[in-house]
Short mmCIF file of N, CA and C in Angstrom, two decimals:
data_model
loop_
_atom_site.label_atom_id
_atom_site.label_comp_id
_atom_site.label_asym_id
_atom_site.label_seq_id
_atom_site.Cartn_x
_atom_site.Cartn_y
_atom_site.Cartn_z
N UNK A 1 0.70 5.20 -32.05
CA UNK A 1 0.77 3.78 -31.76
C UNK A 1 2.06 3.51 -30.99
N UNK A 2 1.76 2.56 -29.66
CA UNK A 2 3.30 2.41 -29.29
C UNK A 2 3.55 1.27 -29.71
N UNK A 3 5.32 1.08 -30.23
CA UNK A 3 6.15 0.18 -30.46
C UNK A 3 6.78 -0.30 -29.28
N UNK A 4 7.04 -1.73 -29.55
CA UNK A 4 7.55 -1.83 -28.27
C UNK A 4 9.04 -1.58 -27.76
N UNK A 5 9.64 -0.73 -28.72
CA UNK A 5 10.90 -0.12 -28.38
C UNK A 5 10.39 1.10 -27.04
N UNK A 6 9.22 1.74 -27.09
CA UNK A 6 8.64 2.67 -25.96
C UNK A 6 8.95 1.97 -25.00
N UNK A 7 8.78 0.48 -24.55
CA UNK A 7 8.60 -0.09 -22.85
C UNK A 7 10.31 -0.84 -22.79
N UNK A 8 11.15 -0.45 -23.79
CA UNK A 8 12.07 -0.67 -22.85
C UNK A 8 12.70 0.18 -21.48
N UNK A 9 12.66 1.68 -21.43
CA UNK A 9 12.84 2.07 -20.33
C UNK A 9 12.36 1.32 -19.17
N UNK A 10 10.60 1.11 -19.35
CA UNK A 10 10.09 0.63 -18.34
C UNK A 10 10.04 -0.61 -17.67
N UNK A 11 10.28 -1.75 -19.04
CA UNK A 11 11.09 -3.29 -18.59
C UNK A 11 12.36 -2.83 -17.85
N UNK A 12 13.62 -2.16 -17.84
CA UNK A 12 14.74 -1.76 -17.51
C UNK A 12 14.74 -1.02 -15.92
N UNK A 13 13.47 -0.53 -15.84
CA UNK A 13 13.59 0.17 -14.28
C UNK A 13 12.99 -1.38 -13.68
N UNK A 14 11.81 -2.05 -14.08
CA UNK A 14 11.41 -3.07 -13.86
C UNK A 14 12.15 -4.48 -13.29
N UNK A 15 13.63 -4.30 -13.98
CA UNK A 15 14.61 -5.34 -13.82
C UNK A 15 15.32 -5.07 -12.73
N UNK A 16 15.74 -3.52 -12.74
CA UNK A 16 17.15 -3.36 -11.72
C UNK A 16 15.62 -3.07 -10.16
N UNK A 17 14.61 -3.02 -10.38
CA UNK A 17 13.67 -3.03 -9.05
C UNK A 17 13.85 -4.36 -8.66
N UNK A 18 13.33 -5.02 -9.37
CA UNK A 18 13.63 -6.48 -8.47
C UNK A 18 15.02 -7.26 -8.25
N UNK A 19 16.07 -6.84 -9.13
CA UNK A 19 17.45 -7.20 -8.94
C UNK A 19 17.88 -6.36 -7.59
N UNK A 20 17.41 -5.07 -7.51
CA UNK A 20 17.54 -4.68 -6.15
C UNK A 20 17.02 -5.27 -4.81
N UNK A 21 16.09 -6.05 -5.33
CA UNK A 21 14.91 -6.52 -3.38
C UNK A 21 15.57 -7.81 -3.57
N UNK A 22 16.08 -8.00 -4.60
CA UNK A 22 16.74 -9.65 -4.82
C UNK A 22 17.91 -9.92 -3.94
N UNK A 23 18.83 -8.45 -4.48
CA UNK A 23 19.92 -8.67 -3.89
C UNK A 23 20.50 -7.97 -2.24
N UNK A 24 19.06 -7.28 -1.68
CA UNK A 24 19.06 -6.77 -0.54
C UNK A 24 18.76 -7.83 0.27
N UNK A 25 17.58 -8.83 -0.33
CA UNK A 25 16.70 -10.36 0.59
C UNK A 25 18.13 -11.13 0.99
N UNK A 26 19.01 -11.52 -0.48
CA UNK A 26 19.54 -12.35 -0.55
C UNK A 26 21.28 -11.81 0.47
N UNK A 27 21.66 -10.81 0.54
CA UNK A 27 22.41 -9.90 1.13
C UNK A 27 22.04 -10.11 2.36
N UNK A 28 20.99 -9.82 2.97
CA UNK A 28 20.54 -9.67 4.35
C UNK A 28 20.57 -11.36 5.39
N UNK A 29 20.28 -12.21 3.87
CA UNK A 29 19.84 -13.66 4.43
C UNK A 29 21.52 -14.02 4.71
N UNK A 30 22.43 -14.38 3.85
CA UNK A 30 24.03 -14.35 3.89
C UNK A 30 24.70 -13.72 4.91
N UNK A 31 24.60 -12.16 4.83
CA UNK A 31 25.52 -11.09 5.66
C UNK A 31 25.27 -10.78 6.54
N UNK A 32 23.95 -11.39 7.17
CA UNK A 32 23.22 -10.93 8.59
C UNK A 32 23.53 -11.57 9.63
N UNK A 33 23.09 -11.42 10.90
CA UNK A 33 23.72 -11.76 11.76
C UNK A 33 22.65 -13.26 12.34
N UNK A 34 23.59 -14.75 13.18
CA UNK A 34 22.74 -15.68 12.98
C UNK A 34 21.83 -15.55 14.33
N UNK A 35 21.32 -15.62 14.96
CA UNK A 35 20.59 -16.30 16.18
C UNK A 35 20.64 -17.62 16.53
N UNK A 36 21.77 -17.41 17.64
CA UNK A 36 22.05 -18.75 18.07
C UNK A 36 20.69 -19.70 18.54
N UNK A 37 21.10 -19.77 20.01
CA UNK A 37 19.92 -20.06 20.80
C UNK A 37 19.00 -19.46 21.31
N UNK A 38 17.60 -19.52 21.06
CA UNK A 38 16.80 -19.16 21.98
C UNK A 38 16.58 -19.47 23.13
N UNK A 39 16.43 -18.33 24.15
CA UNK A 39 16.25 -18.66 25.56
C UNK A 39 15.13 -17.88 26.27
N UNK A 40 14.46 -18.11 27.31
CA UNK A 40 13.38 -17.70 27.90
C UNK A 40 13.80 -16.29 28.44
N UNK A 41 14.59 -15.58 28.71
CA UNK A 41 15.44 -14.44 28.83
C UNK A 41 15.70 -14.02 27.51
N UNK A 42 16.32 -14.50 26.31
CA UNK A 42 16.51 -13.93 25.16
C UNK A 42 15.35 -12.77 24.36
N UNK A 43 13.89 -14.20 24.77
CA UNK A 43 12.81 -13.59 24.44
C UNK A 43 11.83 -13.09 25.42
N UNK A 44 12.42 -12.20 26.18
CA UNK A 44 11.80 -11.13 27.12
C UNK A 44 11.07 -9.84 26.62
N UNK A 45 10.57 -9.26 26.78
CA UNK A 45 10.36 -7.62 26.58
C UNK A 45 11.68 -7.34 27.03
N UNK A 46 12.43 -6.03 26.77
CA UNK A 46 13.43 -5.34 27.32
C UNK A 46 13.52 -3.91 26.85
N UNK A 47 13.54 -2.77 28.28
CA UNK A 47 12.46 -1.56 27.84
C UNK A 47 13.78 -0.99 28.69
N UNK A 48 14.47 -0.69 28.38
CA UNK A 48 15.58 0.53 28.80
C UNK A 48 16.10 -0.19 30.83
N UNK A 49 16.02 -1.27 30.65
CA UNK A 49 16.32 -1.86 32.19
C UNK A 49 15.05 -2.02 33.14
N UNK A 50 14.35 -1.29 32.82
CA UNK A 50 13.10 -0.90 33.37
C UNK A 50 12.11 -2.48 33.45
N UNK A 51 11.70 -2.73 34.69
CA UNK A 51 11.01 -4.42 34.62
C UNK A 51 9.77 -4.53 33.72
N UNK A 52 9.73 -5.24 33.05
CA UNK A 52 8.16 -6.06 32.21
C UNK A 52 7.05 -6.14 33.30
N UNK A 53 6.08 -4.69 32.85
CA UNK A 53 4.51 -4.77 33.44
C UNK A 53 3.58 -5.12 32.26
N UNK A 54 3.26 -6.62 32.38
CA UNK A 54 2.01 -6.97 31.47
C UNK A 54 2.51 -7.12 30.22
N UNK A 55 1.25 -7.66 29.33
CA UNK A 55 1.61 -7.85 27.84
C UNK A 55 1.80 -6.64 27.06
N UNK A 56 3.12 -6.67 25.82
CA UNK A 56 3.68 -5.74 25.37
C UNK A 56 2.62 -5.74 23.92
N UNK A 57 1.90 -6.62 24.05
CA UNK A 57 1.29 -7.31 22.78
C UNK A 57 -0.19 -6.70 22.77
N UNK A 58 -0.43 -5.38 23.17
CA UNK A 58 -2.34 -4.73 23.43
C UNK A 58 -2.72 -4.56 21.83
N UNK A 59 -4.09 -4.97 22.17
CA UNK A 59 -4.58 -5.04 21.06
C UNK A 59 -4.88 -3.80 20.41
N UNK A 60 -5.18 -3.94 19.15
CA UNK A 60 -5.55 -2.67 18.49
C UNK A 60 -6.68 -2.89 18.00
N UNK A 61 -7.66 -1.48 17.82
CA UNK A 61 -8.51 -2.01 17.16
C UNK A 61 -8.66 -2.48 15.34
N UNK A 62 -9.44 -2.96 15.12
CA UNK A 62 -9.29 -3.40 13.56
C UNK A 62 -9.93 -2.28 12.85
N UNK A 63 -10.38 -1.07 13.63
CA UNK A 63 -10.84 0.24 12.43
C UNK A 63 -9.54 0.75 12.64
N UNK A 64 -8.52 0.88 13.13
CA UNK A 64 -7.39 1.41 12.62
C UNK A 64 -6.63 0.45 11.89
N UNK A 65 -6.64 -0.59 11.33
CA UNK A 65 -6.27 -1.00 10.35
C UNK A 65 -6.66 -1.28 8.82
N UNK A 66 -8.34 -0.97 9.35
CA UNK A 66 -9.08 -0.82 8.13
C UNK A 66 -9.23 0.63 7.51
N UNK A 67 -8.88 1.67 8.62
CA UNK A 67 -9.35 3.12 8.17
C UNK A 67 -7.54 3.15 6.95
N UNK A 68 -6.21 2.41 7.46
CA UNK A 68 -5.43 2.51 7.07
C UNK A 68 -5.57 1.99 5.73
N UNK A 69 -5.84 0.78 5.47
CA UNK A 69 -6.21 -0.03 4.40
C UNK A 69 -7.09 0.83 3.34
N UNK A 70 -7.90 1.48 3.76
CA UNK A 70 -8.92 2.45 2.91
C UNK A 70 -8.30 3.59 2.46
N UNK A 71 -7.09 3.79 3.34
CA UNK A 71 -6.98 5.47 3.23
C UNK A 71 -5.71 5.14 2.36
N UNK A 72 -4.99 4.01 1.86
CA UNK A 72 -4.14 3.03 0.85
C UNK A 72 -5.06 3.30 -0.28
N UNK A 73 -6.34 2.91 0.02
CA UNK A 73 -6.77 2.13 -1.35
C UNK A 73 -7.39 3.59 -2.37
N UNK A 74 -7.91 4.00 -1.63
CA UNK A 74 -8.29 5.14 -1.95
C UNK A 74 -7.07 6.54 -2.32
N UNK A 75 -5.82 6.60 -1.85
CA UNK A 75 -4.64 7.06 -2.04
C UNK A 75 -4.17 6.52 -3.40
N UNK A 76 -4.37 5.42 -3.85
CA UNK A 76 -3.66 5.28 -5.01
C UNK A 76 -4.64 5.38 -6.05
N UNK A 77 -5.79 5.41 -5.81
CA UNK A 77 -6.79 5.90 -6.85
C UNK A 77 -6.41 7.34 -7.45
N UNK A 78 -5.60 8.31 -6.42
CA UNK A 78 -4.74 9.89 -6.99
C UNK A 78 -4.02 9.30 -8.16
N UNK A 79 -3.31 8.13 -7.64
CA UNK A 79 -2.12 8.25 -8.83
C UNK A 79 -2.38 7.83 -10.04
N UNK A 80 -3.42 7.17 -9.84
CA UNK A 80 -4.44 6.92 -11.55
C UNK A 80 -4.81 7.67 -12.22
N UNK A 81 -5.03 9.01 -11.56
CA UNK A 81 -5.44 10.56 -11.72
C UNK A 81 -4.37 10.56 -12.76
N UNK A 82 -2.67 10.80 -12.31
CA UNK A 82 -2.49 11.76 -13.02
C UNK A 82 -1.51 11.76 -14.40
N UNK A 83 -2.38 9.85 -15.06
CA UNK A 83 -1.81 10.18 -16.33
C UNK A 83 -2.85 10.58 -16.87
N UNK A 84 -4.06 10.99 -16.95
CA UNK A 84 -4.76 11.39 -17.39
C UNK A 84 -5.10 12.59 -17.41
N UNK A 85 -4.45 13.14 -15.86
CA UNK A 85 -4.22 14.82 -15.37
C UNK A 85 -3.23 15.48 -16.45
N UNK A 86 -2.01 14.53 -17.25
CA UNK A 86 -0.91 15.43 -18.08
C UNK A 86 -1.81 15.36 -19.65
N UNK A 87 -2.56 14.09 -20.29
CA UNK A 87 -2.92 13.93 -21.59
C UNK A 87 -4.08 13.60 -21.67
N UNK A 88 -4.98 14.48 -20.93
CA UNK A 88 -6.57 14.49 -21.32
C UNK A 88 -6.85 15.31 -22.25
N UNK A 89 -6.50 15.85 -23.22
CA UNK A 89 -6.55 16.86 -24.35
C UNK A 89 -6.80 15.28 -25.02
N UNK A 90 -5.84 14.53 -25.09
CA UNK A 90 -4.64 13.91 -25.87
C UNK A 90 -6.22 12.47 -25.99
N UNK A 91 -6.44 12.35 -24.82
CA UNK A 91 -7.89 10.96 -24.74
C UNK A 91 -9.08 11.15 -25.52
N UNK A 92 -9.48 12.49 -25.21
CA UNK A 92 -10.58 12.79 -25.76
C UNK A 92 -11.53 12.28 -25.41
N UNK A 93 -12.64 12.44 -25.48
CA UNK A 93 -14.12 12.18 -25.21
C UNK A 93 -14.56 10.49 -24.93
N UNK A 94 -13.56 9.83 -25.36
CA UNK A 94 -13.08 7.93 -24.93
C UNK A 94 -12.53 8.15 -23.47
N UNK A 95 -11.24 8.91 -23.37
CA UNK A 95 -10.75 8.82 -22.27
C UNK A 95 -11.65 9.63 -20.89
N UNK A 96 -12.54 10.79 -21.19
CA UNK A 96 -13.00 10.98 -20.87
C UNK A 96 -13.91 9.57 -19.79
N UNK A 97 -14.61 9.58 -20.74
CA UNK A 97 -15.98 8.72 -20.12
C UNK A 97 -14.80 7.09 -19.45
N UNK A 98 -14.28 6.95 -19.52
CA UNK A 98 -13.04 5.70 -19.11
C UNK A 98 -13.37 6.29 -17.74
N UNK A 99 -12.82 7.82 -17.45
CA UNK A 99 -12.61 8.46 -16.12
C UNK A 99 -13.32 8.16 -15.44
N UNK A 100 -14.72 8.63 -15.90
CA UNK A 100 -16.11 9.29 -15.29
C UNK A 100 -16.17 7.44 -14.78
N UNK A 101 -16.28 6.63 -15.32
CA UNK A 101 -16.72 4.87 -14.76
C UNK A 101 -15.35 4.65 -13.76
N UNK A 102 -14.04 5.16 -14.24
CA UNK A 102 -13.19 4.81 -12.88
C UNK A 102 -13.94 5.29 -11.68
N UNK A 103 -14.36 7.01 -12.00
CA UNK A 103 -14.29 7.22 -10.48
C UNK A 103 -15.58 6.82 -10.14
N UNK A 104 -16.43 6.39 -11.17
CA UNK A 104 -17.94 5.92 -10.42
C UNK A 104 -18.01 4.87 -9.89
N UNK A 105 -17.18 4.04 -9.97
CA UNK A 105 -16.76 2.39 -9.48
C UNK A 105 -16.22 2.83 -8.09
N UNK A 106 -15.42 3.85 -8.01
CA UNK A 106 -14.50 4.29 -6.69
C UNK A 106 -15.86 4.87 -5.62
N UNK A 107 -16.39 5.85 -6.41
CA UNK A 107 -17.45 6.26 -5.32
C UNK A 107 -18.76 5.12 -4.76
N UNK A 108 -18.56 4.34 -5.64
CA UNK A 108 -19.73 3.02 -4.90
C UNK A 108 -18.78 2.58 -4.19
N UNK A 109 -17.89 2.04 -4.11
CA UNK A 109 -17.06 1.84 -2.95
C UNK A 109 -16.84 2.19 -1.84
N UNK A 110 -16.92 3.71 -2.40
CA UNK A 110 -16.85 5.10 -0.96
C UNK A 110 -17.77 4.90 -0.19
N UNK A 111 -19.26 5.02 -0.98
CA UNK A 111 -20.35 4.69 -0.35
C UNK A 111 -20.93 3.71 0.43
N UNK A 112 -20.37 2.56 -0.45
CA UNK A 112 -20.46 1.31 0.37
C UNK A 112 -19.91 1.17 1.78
N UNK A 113 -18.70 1.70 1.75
CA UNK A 113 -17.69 1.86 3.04
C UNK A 113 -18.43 3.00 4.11
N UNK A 114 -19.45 3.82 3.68
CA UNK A 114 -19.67 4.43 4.45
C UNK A 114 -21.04 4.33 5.16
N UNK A 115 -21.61 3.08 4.16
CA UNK A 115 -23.12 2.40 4.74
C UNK A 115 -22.63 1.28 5.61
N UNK A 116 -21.36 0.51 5.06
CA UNK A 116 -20.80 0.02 6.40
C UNK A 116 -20.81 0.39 7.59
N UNK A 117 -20.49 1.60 7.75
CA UNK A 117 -20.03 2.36 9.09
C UNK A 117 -18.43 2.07 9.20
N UNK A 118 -17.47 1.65 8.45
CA UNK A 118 -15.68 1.44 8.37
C UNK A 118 -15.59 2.65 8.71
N UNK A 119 -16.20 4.44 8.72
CA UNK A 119 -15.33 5.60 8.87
C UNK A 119 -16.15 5.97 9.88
N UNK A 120 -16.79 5.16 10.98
CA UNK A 120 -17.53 5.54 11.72
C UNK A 120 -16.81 5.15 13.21
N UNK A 121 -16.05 6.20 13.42
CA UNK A 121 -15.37 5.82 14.74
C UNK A 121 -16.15 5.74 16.63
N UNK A 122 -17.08 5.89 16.30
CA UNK A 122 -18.09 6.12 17.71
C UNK A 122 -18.63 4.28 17.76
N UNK A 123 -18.57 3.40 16.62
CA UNK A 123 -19.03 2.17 16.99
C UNK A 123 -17.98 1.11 17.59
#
């Protein structure tokens, strides 16, 4: 059974994580540098001296942002793996079948994504 003396480590990394993005946001907003004026020259392209041909702004397509997004979502489905990869002795035949519905929820997903056509780069 855990007590909740177990999650103080993890409240404690929990605190100094966001006291850290707190005090990097709040650091950066203070100690950074201001931007005066904007000017139509300020906000140029500027490419090693070299003159501005065309928009710097080309589009991308949205399967490389979705193949990225998938290949995220599906990447952290590993790391769900592997508390169960150190104490599956430890779950037993509960934790077991827990698994077997994670990853069956993940593979309708897979599937779904792939009746989509999302990993189908020729469309």
């Amino acid at each position: 059974m855990d007590l909740p003396n177990d999650y103080i480590p993890i409240l404690i990394q929990a605190v100094v994580a966001i006291g850290f993005v707190a005090v990097s946001l709040l650091g950066a907003h203070f100690l950074g540098p201001r931007q005066k004026k904007t000017t139509t020259t300020k906000n140029q392209s500027f490419e090693c001296g070299v003159e501005v041909e065309g928009n710097a702004r080309t589009p991308f397509s949205i399967k490389y942002f979705l193949t990225a997004v998938l290949f995220v979502l599906f990447d952290i489905e590993v790391v769900f793996f592997y508390p169960y990869a150190l104490n599956f002795k430890e779950f037993g035949v509960e934790g077991f079948l827990a698994v077997l519905t994670f990853v069956a929820i993940f593979f309708v997903a897979f599937f779904y994504v792939l009746k989509r056509g999302a990993l189908d780069w020729n469309k």
